[in-house]
Amino acid sequence: MSNFDALSLVNPGVKQLRPYQAGKPVSELQRELGLQHVVKLASNENPLGLSEKVKTALEAELNDLVRYPDANGYYLKSRLAELNSVTTQQITLGNGSNDVLEILARTFVSDQDEVIFSQHAFVVYPLVTQAIGAKPVAVPAVDYGHDLDGMAAAITDKTKMIFIANPNNPTGTFLTTESIKAFLGKVPQNVIVVLDEAYYEYVPEAERAPSVEWIKEYPNLVVSRTFSKAYGLAGLRAGYAVSHEGIADVLNRIRQPFNMNSLSLKAAEVVLDDHAYLQKAVEVNAHGMKQLTDFCEGAGFNYIPSYGNFLTIEVGPDAEKLYDELLHEGVIVRPVTGYELPNHLRVSIGLPEENEAFIKAMKKLRG
Ligand SMILES: *Cc1c(COP(=O)(O)O)cnc(C)c1O
């Protein structure tokens, strides 16, 4: 047993993988430091709590848990198709959108291929690329955001997939409609472009790209969305992709038939109709964003202007130490050293009193 070296057997890409660094769970910090009151602003979760409509629907769904879920997610897909003005054949459901991103990579990318994404972009892109043994091509960021010209210039004969997060996590940077459209025009159709819109609902409507409409003109474009952020269902795992029917067809062959469970299917379907919940989530976010940016400006901290439900703040070279000190104050934020941002901390927007707890701790520690 002790001499068995599993790492020597795995494929070379997997060998380089580091485990995903998730935000510290509240219960873990309570256990470790004996703290009663803990505020978690570390995983871009919705601070509103679960939609009441979802809660009621889930209770009714419990009796059916003895059955397998609907493998086709008929009702959810129908609602999503309607909402996005596409056919149900263009939708692929995922156990969170991370699942969809992983299925996309496994479907199209082989170990001979290259995958392009931006420096400081969402960590799942290099992760799914490396797991396949494909070559990750990280294009240096400009002003913390995607350099689409640089990404277009990085395309080679071997490029198979390009990931773009808009808005990006953990920087919150946002690409204009025109810039993405121009980029799509430069990408050959044998390269799949994945536009990850996990924070779509937080973007003011006037600034949202008509990304799903572009699929008609650019059949190599895939748009992914999630229920984990503005819809407040992170724990249930629900996400989806909209694509050309041909792409959805292969994705649906590869995905596990029950990758969305009965509860997440039901919750996602119901929350789509809870307009008041979504509106409140967006309002609370805008309010909290102002609370945090006002604090940064008053205290002299630079921050990266954000279109998401989080703010990434430049706190200086002792960011990891400050993260630790904040833990002792009962505030969990997210270090982003792994994203090549060693001087920053990412703070998710919480309820007003949660944001205030962070501000108060910052004033105490760095005031
Ligand atoms: C949170 C996030 C996701 C969504 O993750 P889920 O698997 O749907 O919970 C996807 N992309 C980005 C950029 C994110 O920040």
mmCIF file of C-alpha atoms and ligand atoms in Angstrom:
data_model
loop_
_atom_site.group_PDB
_atom_site.id
_atom_site.type_symbol
_atom_site.label_atom_id
_atom_site.label_comp_id
_atom_site.label_asym_id
_atom_site.label_seq_id
_atom_site.Cartn_x
_atom_site.Cartn_y
_atom_site.Cartn_z
ATOM 1 C CA MET A 1 0.000 0.000 0.000
ATOM 2 C CA SER A 2 2.631 2.536 1.083
ATOM 3 C CA ASN A 3 4.831 1.963 -1.988
ATOM 4 C CA PHE A 4 2.022 2.370 -4.451
ATOM 5 C CA ASP A 5 2.644 5.507 -6.530
ATOM 6 C CA ALA A 6 -0.619 6.425 -8.234
ATOM 7 C CA LEU A 7 0.934 9.604 -9.654
ATOM 8 C CA SER A 8 3.398 7.586 -11.724
ATOM 9 C CA LEU A 9 0.472 5.988 -13.563
ATOM 10 C CA VAL A 10 -1.682 9.002 -14.433
ATOM 11 C CA ASN A 11 -1.559 10.811 -17.765
ATOM 12 C CA PRO A 12 1.084 13.573 -17.873
ATOM 13 C CA GLY A 13 -1.464 16.418 -17.917
ATOM 14 C CA VAL A 14 -3.188 15.164 -14.789
ATOM 15 C CA LYS A 15 0.151 14.942 -12.990
ATOM 16 C CA GLN A 16 0.488 18.736 -13.101
ATOM 17 C CA LEU A 17 -3.002 19.415 -11.771
ATOM 18 C CA ARG A 18 -3.383 21.207 -8.471
ATOM 19 C CA PRO A 19 -6.617 20.614 -6.569
ATOM 20 C CA TYR A 20 -9.215 23.375 -7.096
ATOM 21 C CA GLN A 21 -8.948 25.880 -4.252
ATOM 22 C CA ALA A 22 -12.506 26.442 -3.111
ATOM 23 C CA GLY A 23 -13.555 29.150 -0.686
ATOM 24 C CA LYS A 24 -13.220 28.086 2.939
ATOM 25 C CA PRO A 25 -16.545 26.754 4.237
ATOM 26 C CA VAL A 26 -18.071 28.652 7.181
ATOM 27 C CA SER A 27 -18.261 25.487 9.304
ATOM 28 C CA GLU A 28 -14.545 24.821 8.795
ATOM 29 C CA LEU A 29 -13.528 28.261 10.051
ATOM 30 C CA GLN A 30 -15.895 27.964 13.004
ATOM 31 C CA ARG A 31 -14.337 24.623 13.876
ATOM 32 C CA GLU A 32 -10.740 25.770 13.428
ATOM 33 C CA LEU A 33 -10.886 29.076 15.260
ATOM 34 C CA GLY A 34 -13.843 28.504 17.549
ATOM 35 C CA LEU A 35 -15.605 31.516 16.059
ATOM 36 C CA GLN A 36 -19.355 31.874 16.396
ATOM 37 C CA HIS A 37 -20.080 34.535 13.860
ATOM 38 C CA VAL A 38 -18.522 34.068 10.446
ATOM 39 C CA VAL A 39 -19.145 36.023 7.253
ATOM 40 C CA LYS A 40 -18.296 34.233 4.004
ATOM 41 C CA LEU A 41 -17.523 36.493 1.072
ATOM 42 C CA ALA A 42 -15.373 33.982 -0.757
ATOM 43 C CA SER A 43 -17.304 32.075 -3.403
ATOM 44 C CA ASN A 44 -19.458 34.621 -5.249
ATOM 45 C CA GLU A 45 -22.584 33.052 -3.788
ATOM 46 C CA ASN A 46 -25.910 34.848 -3.662
ATOM 47 C CA PRO A 47 -26.246 36.461 -0.215
ATOM 48 C CA LEU A 48 -30.074 36.527 -0.374
ATOM 49 C CA GLY A 49 -30.495 32.899 0.549
ATOM 50 C CA LEU A 50 -32.667 30.462 -1.354
ATOM 51 C CA SER A 51 -35.720 31.753 -3.246
ATOM 52 C CA GLU A 52 -38.861 30.983 -1.207
ATOM 53 C CA LYS A 53 -40.577 29.700 -4.348
ATOM 54 C CA VAL A 54 -37.725 27.252 -4.853
ATOM 55 C CA LYS A 55 -37.932 26.119 -1.237
ATOM 56 C CA THR A 56 -41.622 25.280 -1.584
ATOM 57 C CA ALA A 57 -41.104 23.485 -4.886
ATOM 58 C CA LEU A 58 -38.239 21.418 -3.485
ATOM 59 C CA GLU A 59 -40.318 20.234 -0.551
ATOM 60 C CA ALA A 60 -42.957 18.986 -2.964
ATOM 61 C CA GLU A 61 -40.252 17.270 -5.013
ATOM 62 C CA LEU A 62 -38.819 15.234 -2.124
ATOM 63 C CA ASN A 63 -41.277 12.347 -2.505
ATOM 64 C CA ASP A 64 -40.106 11.781 -6.057
ATOM 65 C CA LEU A 65 -36.462 11.350 -5.106
ATOM 66 C CA VAL A 66 -36.919 7.599 -5.218
ATOM 67 C CA ARG A 67 -37.169 7.931 -9.003
ATOM 68 C CA TYR A 68 -34.363 8.725 -11.455
ATOM 69 C CA PRO A 69 -34.371 12.301 -12.719
ATOM 70 C CA ASP A 70 -35.709 13.180 -16.173
ATOM 71 C CA ALA A 71 -32.582 12.479 -18.249
ATOM 72 C CA ASN A 72 -33.650 14.998 -20.863
ATOM 73 C CA GLY A 73 -34.610 17.749 -18.447
ATOM 74 C CA TYR A 74 -37.655 18.374 -20.601
ATOM 75 C CA TYR A 75 -39.312 21.134 -18.568
ATOM 76 C CA LEU A 76 -36.149 23.051 -17.780
ATOM 77 C CA LYS A 77 -34.924 22.863 -21.352
ATOM 78 C CA SER A 78 -38.278 24.079 -22.621
ATOM 79 C CA ARG A 79 -38.141 27.108 -20.330
ATOM 80 C CA LEU A 80 -34.536 27.860 -21.257
ATOM 81 C CA ALA A 81 -35.289 27.534 -24.956
ATOM 82 C CA GLU A 82 -38.174 29.953 -24.613
ATOM 83 C CA LEU A 83 -36.132 32.402 -22.565
ATOM 84 C CA ASN A 84 -33.255 32.422 -25.046
ATOM 85 C CA SER A 85 -35.359 32.159 -28.227
ATOM 86 C CA VAL A 86 -33.653 28.940 -29.304
ATOM 87 C CA THR A 87 -34.778 25.320 -29.750
ATOM 88 C CA THR A 88 -34.546 22.747 -26.967
ATOM 89 C CA GLN A 89 -32.102 20.871 -29.236
ATOM 90 C CA GLN A 90 -29.625 23.717 -28.734
ATOM 91 C CA ILE A 91 -29.423 23.276 -24.980
ATOM 92 C CA THR A 92 -27.084 21.127 -22.925
ATOM 93 C CA LEU A 93 -27.698 20.917 -19.206
ATOM 94 C CA GLY A 94 -24.859 20.596 -16.735
ATOM 95 C CA ASN A 95 -24.208 19.786 -13.110
ATOM 96 C CA GLY A 96 -23.201 23.422 -12.746
ATOM 97 C CA SER A 97 -21.715 25.171 -15.746
ATOM 98 C CA ASN A 98 -18.321 23.762 -14.765
ATOM 99 C CA ASP A 99 -19.707 20.431 -15.887
ATOM 100 C CA VAL A 100 -20.610 21.913 -19.266
ATOM 101 C CA LEU A 101 -17.120 23.429 -19.636
ATOM 102 C CA GLU A 102 -15.545 20.076 -18.885
ATOM 103 C CA ILE A 103 -17.845 18.210 -21.281
ATOM 104 C CA LEU A 104 -16.980 20.743 -23.994
ATOM 105 C CA ALA A 105 -13.263 20.193 -23.540
ATOM 106 C CA ARG A 106 -13.595 16.402 -23.468
ATOM 107 C CA THR A 107 -15.790 16.440 -26.553
ATOM 108 C CA PHE A 108 -13.604 18.550 -28.809
ATOM 109 C CA VAL A 109 -10.069 18.706 -27.469
ATOM 110 C CA SER A 110 -7.446 15.955 -27.791
ATOM 111 C CA ASP A 111 -3.960 15.831 -26.317
ATOM 112 C CA GLN A 112 -2.539 17.100 -29.617
ATOM 113 C CA ASP A 113 -4.523 20.329 -29.445
ATOM 114 C CA GLU A 114 -4.079 23.782 -27.972
ATOM 115 C CA VAL A 115 -6.594 25.677 -25.851
ATOM 116 C CA ILE A 116 -6.437 29.453 -25.529
ATOM 117 C CA PHE A 117 -7.604 31.511 -22.568
ATOM 118 C CA SER A 118 -6.529 34.706 -20.837
ATOM 119 C CA GLN A 119 -4.111 35.226 -17.979
ATOM 120 C CA HIS A 120 -6.134 35.787 -14.748
ATOM 121 C CA ALA A 121 -9.095 33.902 -16.299
ATOM 122 C CA PHE A 122 -11.296 31.370 -14.531
ATOM 123 C CA VAL A 123 -9.183 28.461 -13.246
ATOM 124 C CA VAL A 124 -11.432 25.759 -14.688
ATOM 125 C CA TYR A 125 -10.131 26.491 -18.234
ATOM 126 C CA PRO A 126 -6.519 25.442 -17.558
ATOM 127 C CA LEU A 127 -7.830 22.640 -15.365
ATOM 128 C CA VAL A 128 -9.974 20.948 -18.011
ATOM 129 C CA THR A 129 -7.258 21.546 -20.616
ATOM 130 C CA GLN A 130 -4.522 19.930 -18.565
ATOM 131 C CA ALA A 131 -6.687 16.996 -17.571
ATOM 132 C CA ILE A 132 -6.859 16.058 -21.267
ATOM 133 C CA GLY A 133 -3.133 16.573 -21.768
ATOM 134 C CA ALA A 134 -3.755 19.384 -24.272
ATOM 135 C CA LYS A 135 -1.525 22.461 -24.398
ATOM 136 C CA PRO A 136 -2.823 25.448 -22.410
ATOM 137 C CA VAL A 137 -2.040 28.792 -24.053
ATOM 138 C CA ALA A 138 -2.510 31.627 -21.556
ATOM 139 C CA VAL A 139 -2.457 35.007 -23.298
ATOM 140 C CA PRO A 140 -1.177 37.891 -21.134
ATOM 141 C CA ALA A 141 -3.991 40.125 -19.889
ATOM 142 C CA VAL A 142 -4.303 43.846 -20.597
ATOM 143 C CA ASP A 143 -5.547 45.920 -17.663
ATOM 144 C CA TYR A 144 -6.436 42.618 -15.941
ATOM 145 C CA GLY A 145 -8.855 41.734 -18.763
ATOM 146 C CA HIS A 146 -8.828 39.633 -21.926
ATOM 147 C CA ASP A 147 -6.583 40.879 -24.751
ATOM 148 C CA LEU A 148 -8.771 39.667 -27.604
ATOM 149 C CA ASP A 149 -6.282 40.823 -30.268
ATOM 150 C CA GLY A 150 -3.559 38.883 -28.484
ATOM 151 C CA MET A 151 -5.855 35.862 -28.220
ATOM 152 C CA ALA A 152 -6.673 36.008 -31.944
ATOM 153 C CA ALA A 153 -2.952 36.243 -32.710
ATOM 154 C CA ALA A 154 -2.327 33.144 -30.563
ATOM 155 C CA ILE A 155 -4.503 30.938 -32.798
ATOM 156 C CA THR A 156 -2.490 28.249 -34.618
ATOM 157 C CA ASP A 157 -3.310 25.144 -36.683
ATOM 158 C CA LYS A 158 -3.493 23.263 -33.402
ATOM 159 C CA THR A 159 -5.968 25.546 -31.626
ATOM 160 C CA LYS A 160 -9.202 23.708 -30.898
ATOM 161 C CA MET A 161 -10.935 25.738 -28.236
ATOM 162 C CA ILE A 162 -10.917 29.269 -26.845
ATOM 163 C CA PHE A 163 -12.439 30.158 -23.483
ATOM 164 C CA ILE A 164 -13.633 33.699 -22.792
ATOM 165 C CA ALA A 165 -15.205 34.645 -19.455
ATOM 166 C CA ASN A 166 -17.423 37.691 -19.701
ATOM 167 C CA PRO A 167 -17.485 39.119 -17.068
ATOM 168 C CA ASN A 168 -14.309 37.371 -15.980
ATOM 169 C CA ASN A 169 -13.758 35.801 -12.596
ATOM 170 C CA PRO A 170 -11.722 36.765 -10.533
ATOM 171 C CA THR A 171 -11.117 40.173 -12.134
ATOM 172 C CA GLY A 172 -14.686 41.254 -12.932
ATOM 173 C CA THR A 173 -13.489 42.725 -16.231
ATOM 174 C CA PHE A 174 -16.001 43.022 -19.052
ATOM 175 C CA LEU A 175 -15.669 42.950 -22.833
ATOM 176 C CA THR A 176 -17.819 45.139 -25.041
ATOM 177 C CA THR A 177 -20.263 43.644 -27.517
ATOM 178 C CA GLU A 178 -18.298 45.126 -30.433
ATOM 179 C CA SER A 179 -14.987 43.667 -29.291
ATOM 180 C CA ILE A 180 -16.349 40.134 -28.935
ATOM 181 C CA LYS A 181 -18.163 40.334 -32.261
ATOM 182 C CA ALA A 182 -14.967 41.495 -33.981
ATOM 183 C CA PHE A 183 -13.064 38.661 -32.311
ATOM 184 C CA LEU A 184 -15.545 36.016 -33.483
ATOM 185 C CA GLY A 185 -15.013 37.245 -37.037
ATOM 186 C CA LYS A 186 -11.316 36.401 -36.754
ATOM 187 C CA VAL A 187 -11.708 32.840 -35.432
ATOM 188 C CA PRO A 188 -11.792 29.985 -37.959
ATOM 189 C CA GLN A 189 -14.931 27.826 -37.731
ATOM 190 C CA ASN A 190 -12.945 24.739 -36.747
ATOM 191 C CA VAL A 191 -12.120 26.406 -33.428
ATOM 192 C CA ILE A 192 -14.807 26.292 -30.729
ATOM 193 C CA VAL A 193 -15.271 29.569 -28.859
ATOM 194 C CA VAL A 194 -16.776 29.132 -25.401
ATOM 195 C CA LEU A 195 -18.245 32.340 -24.034
ATOM 196 C CA ASP A 196 -18.726 31.802 -20.313
ATOM 197 C CA GLU A 197 -21.407 34.180 -19.070
ATOM 198 C CA ALA A 198 -21.686 33.050 -15.444
ATOM 199 C CA TYR A 199 -22.351 36.636 -14.308
ATOM 200 C CA TYR A 200 -24.630 37.579 -17.218
ATOM 201 C CA GLU A 201 -27.582 38.605 -15.030
ATOM 202 C CA TYR A 202 -25.499 41.214 -13.169
ATOM 203 C CA VAL A 203 -24.571 43.051 -16.382
ATOM 204 C CA PRO A 204 -26.863 46.028 -17.076
ATOM 205 C CA GLU A 205 -29.243 44.985 -19.854
ATOM 206 C CA ALA A 206 -28.081 47.729 -22.207
ATOM 207 C CA GLU A 207 -24.528 46.390 -22.064
ATOM 208 C CA ARG A 208 -25.250 42.675 -22.491
ATOM 209 C CA ALA A 209 -24.000 41.120 -25.707
ATOM 210 C CA PRO A 210 -26.636 39.360 -27.868
ATOM 211 C CA SER A 211 -24.378 36.341 -27.590
ATOM 212 C CA VAL A 212 -26.977 33.634 -28.156
ATOM 213 C CA GLU A 213 -28.172 35.368 -31.347
ATOM 214 C CA TRP A 214 -24.624 35.229 -32.704
ATOM 215 C CA ILE A 215 -24.753 31.427 -32.812
ATOM 216 C CA LYS A 216 -26.648 31.679 -36.134
ATOM 217 C CA GLU A 217 -23.743 33.526 -37.712
ATOM 218 C CA TYR A 218 -21.011 31.730 -35.750
ATOM 219 C CA PRO A 219 -22.005 28.060 -35.283
ATOM 220 C CA ASN A 220 -18.663 27.457 -33.525
ATOM 221 C CA LEU A 221 -19.786 29.700 -30.625
ATOM 222 C CA VAL A 222 -21.027 28.128 -27.376
ATOM 223 C CA VAL A 223 -22.536 30.274 -24.617
ATOM 224 C CA SER A 224 -22.567 28.952 -21.060
ATOM 225 C CA ARG A 225 -24.643 30.226 -18.154
ATOM 226 C CA THR A 226 -25.200 29.175 -14.564
ATOM 227 C CA PHE A 227 -27.778 29.113 -11.788
ATOM 228 C CA SER A 228 -25.057 29.373 -9.146
ATOM 229 C CA LYS A 229 -24.694 33.136 -8.961
ATOM 230 C CA ALA A 230 -27.636 35.515 -9.473
ATOM 231 C CA TYR A 231 -30.162 32.661 -9.218
ATOM 232 C CA GLY A 232 -28.741 31.499 -5.902
ATOM 233 C CA LEU A 233 -28.525 27.735 -6.503
ATOM 234 C CA ALA A 234 -24.765 27.122 -6.109
ATOM 235 C CA GLY A 235 -25.258 24.141 -3.799
ATOM 236 C CA LEU A 236 -27.643 22.360 -6.136
ATOM 237 C CA ARG A 237 -25.378 22.501 -9.216
ATOM 238 C CA ALA A 238 -27.210 23.717 -12.290
ATOM 239 C CA GLY A 239 -25.848 25.245 -15.463
ATOM 240 C CA TYR A 240 -26.284 25.010 -19.211
ATOM 241 C CA ALA A 241 -24.863 25.745 -22.624
ATOM 242 C CA VAL A 242 -26.597 27.164 -25.673
ATOM 243 C CA SER A 243 -25.037 26.171 -28.976
ATOM 244 C CA HIS A 244 -25.635 25.058 -32.540
ATOM 245 C CA GLU A 245 -27.806 21.904 -32.544
ATOM 246 C CA GLY A 246 -24.930 19.830 -33.920
ATOM 247 C CA ILE A 247 -22.713 20.765 -30.993
ATOM 248 C CA ALA A 248 -25.490 20.180 -28.454
ATOM 249 C CA ASP A 249 -26.106 16.777 -29.994
ATOM 250 C CA VAL A 250 -22.546 15.581 -29.320
ATOM 251 C CA LEU A 251 -22.399 17.222 -25.886
ATOM 252 C CA ASN A 252 -25.571 15.402 -24.932
ATOM 253 C CA ARG A 253 -24.052 12.088 -26.006
ATOM 254 C CA ILE A 254 -21.044 12.587 -23.767
ATOM 255 C CA ARG A 255 -22.653 14.053 -20.672
ATOM 256 C CA GLN A 256 -23.830 11.652 -18.007
ATOM 257 C CA PRO A 257 -27.568 11.097 -18.532
ATOM 258 C CA PHE A 258 -28.445 12.196 -14.999
ATOM 259 C CA ASN A 259 -25.894 14.974 -14.613
ATOM 260 C CA MET A 260 -28.632 17.240 -13.262
ATOM 261 C CA ASN A 261 -30.523 15.692 -10.380
ATOM 262 C CA SER A 262 -34.262 16.013 -9.784
ATOM 263 C CA LEU A 263 -33.928 18.763 -7.219
ATOM 264 C CA SER A 264 -31.631 20.929 -9.309
ATOM 265 C CA LEU A 265 -33.841 20.486 -12.372
ATOM 266 C CA LYS A 266 -36.894 21.551 -10.391
ATOM 267 C CA ALA A 267 -35.165 24.431 -8.614
ATOM 268 C CA ALA A 268 -33.729 25.843 -11.833
ATOM 269 C CA GLU A 269 -37.079 25.635 -13.564
ATOM 270 C CA VAL A 270 -38.875 27.416 -10.728
ATOM 271 C CA VAL A 271 -36.287 30.133 -10.081
ATOM 272 C CA LEU A 272 -36.406 31.214 -13.727
ATOM 273 C CA ASP A 273 -39.917 32.466 -13.000
ATOM 274 C CA ASP A 274 -39.044 34.141 -9.715
ATOM 275 C CA HIS A 275 -38.431 37.535 -11.271
ATOM 276 C CA ALA A 276 -38.631 39.334 -7.940
ATOM 277 C CA TYR A 277 -35.783 37.211 -6.577
ATOM 278 C CA LEU A 278 -33.520 37.959 -9.522
ATOM 279 C CA GLN A 279 -34.309 41.654 -9.389
ATOM 280 C CA LYS A 280 -33.576 41.794 -5.672
ATOM 281 C CA ALA A 281 -30.306 39.919 -6.197
ATOM 282 C CA VAL A 282 -29.179 42.439 -8.776
ATOM 283 C CA GLU A 283 -30.212 45.386 -6.580
ATOM 284 C CA VAL A 284 -28.494 44.045 -3.466
ATOM 285 C CA ASN A 285 -25.400 43.459 -5.563
ATOM 286 C CA ALA A 286 -25.340 46.998 -6.967
ATOM 287 C CA HIS A 287 -25.793 48.426 -3.491
ATOM 288 C CA GLY A 288 -23.061 46.233 -1.999
ATOM 289 C CA MET A 289 -20.705 46.993 -4.867
ATOM 290 C CA LYS A 290 -21.035 50.702 -4.107
ATOM 291 C CA GLN A 291 -20.487 50.054 -0.411
ATOM 292 C CA LEU A 292 -17.206 48.274 -1.169
ATOM 293 C CA THR A 293 -15.942 50.666 -3.860
ATOM 294 C CA ASP A 294 -16.750 53.658 -1.617
ATOM 295 C CA PHE A 295 -14.724 52.024 1.129
ATOM 296 C CA CYS A 296 -11.787 51.358 -1.235
ATOM 297 C CA GLU A 297 -11.799 54.916 -2.503
ATOM 298 C CA GLY A 298 -11.983 56.350 0.994
ATOM 299 C CA ALA A 299 -9.233 54.087 2.302
ATOM 300 C CA GLY A 300 -6.981 54.441 -0.737
ATOM 301 C CA PHE A 301 -7.162 50.869 -2.073
ATOM 302 C CA ASN A 302 -7.067 50.318 -5.834
ATOM 303 C CA TYR A 303 -9.622 47.864 -7.142
ATOM 304 C CA ILE A 304 -10.497 46.324 -10.498
ATOM 305 C CA PRO A 305 -13.853 47.750 -11.634
ATOM 306 C CA SER A 306 -16.200 44.764 -11.647
ATOM 307 C CA TYR A 307 -19.276 43.670 -13.581
ATOM 308 C CA GLY A 308 -19.716 40.614 -11.374
ATOM 309 C CA ASN A 309 -20.916 39.981 -7.827
ATOM 310 C CA PHE A 310 -17.431 40.444 -6.364
ATOM 311 C CA LEU A 311 -14.691 43.038 -6.178
ATOM 312 C CA THR A 312 -10.985 42.302 -6.494
ATOM 313 C CA ILE A 313 -9.024 44.713 -4.364
ATOM 314 C CA GLU A 314 -5.300 45.497 -4.454
ATOM 315 C CA VAL A 315 -4.189 45.208 -0.851
ATOM 316 C CA GLY A 316 -0.415 44.936 -1.367
ATOM 317 C CA PRO A 317 2.242 42.228 -1.159
ATOM 318 C CA ASP A 318 0.962 40.853 2.148
ATOM 319 C CA ALA A 319 -2.397 39.782 0.678
ATOM 320 C CA GLU A 320 -2.110 36.195 1.946
ATOM 321 C CA LYS A 321 -1.287 37.461 5.439
ATOM 322 C CA LEU A 322 -4.230 39.835 5.359
ATOM 323 C CA TYR A 323 -6.458 36.958 4.220
ATOM 324 C CA ASP A 324 -5.364 35.069 7.312
ATOM 325 C CA GLU A 325 -5.906 38.020 9.612
ATOM 326 C CA LEU A 326 -9.384 38.511 8.160
ATOM 327 C CA LEU A 327 -10.134 34.850 8.944
ATOM 328 C CA HIS A 328 -9.340 35.569 12.582
ATOM 329 C CA GLU A 329 -11.862 38.426 12.428
ATOM 330 C CA GLY A 330 -14.443 35.934 11.140
ATOM 331 C CA VAL A 331 -14.407 37.193 7.538
ATOM 332 C CA ILE A 332 -13.629 34.750 4.729
ATOM 333 C CA VAL A 333 -12.499 36.310 1.448
ATOM 334 C CA ARG A 334 -10.529 34.758 -1.411
ATOM 335 C CA PRO A 335 -6.788 34.994 -2.046
ATOM 336 C CA VAL A 336 -6.061 35.067 -5.789
ATOM 337 C CA THR A 337 -2.338 34.297 -5.828
ATOM 338 C CA GLY A 338 -3.155 31.211 -7.924
ATOM 339 C CA TYR A 339 -4.502 33.601 -10.564
ATOM 340 C CA GLU A 340 -1.189 35.460 -10.682
ATOM 341 C CA LEU A 341 -2.686 38.247 -8.584
ATOM 342 C CA PRO A 342 -0.549 37.985 -5.423
ATOM 343 C CA ASN A 343 -1.336 41.555 -4.303
ATOM 344 C CA HIS A 344 -5.112 41.234 -4.519
ATOM 345 C CA LEU A 345 -7.977 39.723 -2.548
ATOM 346 C CA ARG A 346 -11.337 38.916 -4.105
ATOM 347 C CA VAL A 347 -14.335 39.878 -1.990
ATOM 348 C CA SER A 348 -17.798 38.606 -2.913
ATOM 349 C CA ILE A 349 -20.617 41.105 -2.476
ATOM 350 C CA GLY A 350 -22.734 40.216 0.542
ATOM 351 C CA LEU A 351 -25.686 41.705 2.380
ATOM 352 C CA PRO A 352 -25.076 45.268 3.655
ATOM 353 C CA GLU A 353 -24.164 44.032 7.154
ATOM 354 C CA GLU A 354 -21.801 41.388 5.734
ATOM 355 C CA ASN A 355 -20.006 43.973 3.602
ATOM 356 C CA GLU A 356 -19.835 46.173 6.681
ATOM 357 C CA ALA A 357 -18.210 43.348 8.648
ATOM 358 C CA PHE A 358 -15.497 43.148 5.988
ATOM 359 C CA ILE A 359 -15.029 46.935 5.978
ATOM 360 C CA LYS A 360 -14.867 47.052 9.749
ATOM 361 C CA ALA A 361 -12.255 44.279 9.839
ATOM 362 C CA MET A 362 -10.209 46.023 7.133
ATOM 363 C CA LYS A 363 -10.284 49.292 9.074
ATOM 364 C CA LYS A 364 -9.147 47.490 12.186
ATOM 365 C CA LEU A 365 -6.349 45.582 10.409
ATOM 366 C CA ARG A 366 -5.173 48.167 7.887
ATOM 367 C CA GLY A 367 -6.786 51.421 8.996
HETATM 368 C C1 LIG B 1 -18.879 30.649 -10.828
HETATM 369 C C2 LIG B 1 -18.404 30.524 -12.223
HETATM 370 C C3 LIG B 1 -18.895 29.528 -13.065
HETATM 371 C C4 LIG B 1 -20.041 28.663 -12.637
HETATM 372 O O1 LIG B 1 -19.750 27.621 -11.901
HETATM 373 P P1 LIG B 1 -20.911 26.553 -11.635
HETATM 374 O O2 LIG B 1 -20.243 25.278 -11.962
HETATM 375 O O3 LIG B 1 -22.043 26.831 -12.565
HETATM 376 O O4 LIG B 1 -21.274 26.719 -10.216
HETATM 377 C C5 LIG B 1 -18.481 29.458 -14.369
HETATM 378 N N1 LIG B 1 -17.622 30.349 -14.850
HETATM 379 C C6 LIG B 1 -17.138 31.348 -14.098
HETATM 380 C C7 LIG B 1 -16.233 32.345 -14.709
HETATM 381 C C8 LIG B 1 -17.505 31.450 -12.764
HETATM 382 O O5 LIG B 1 -17.000 32.416 -12.002
#
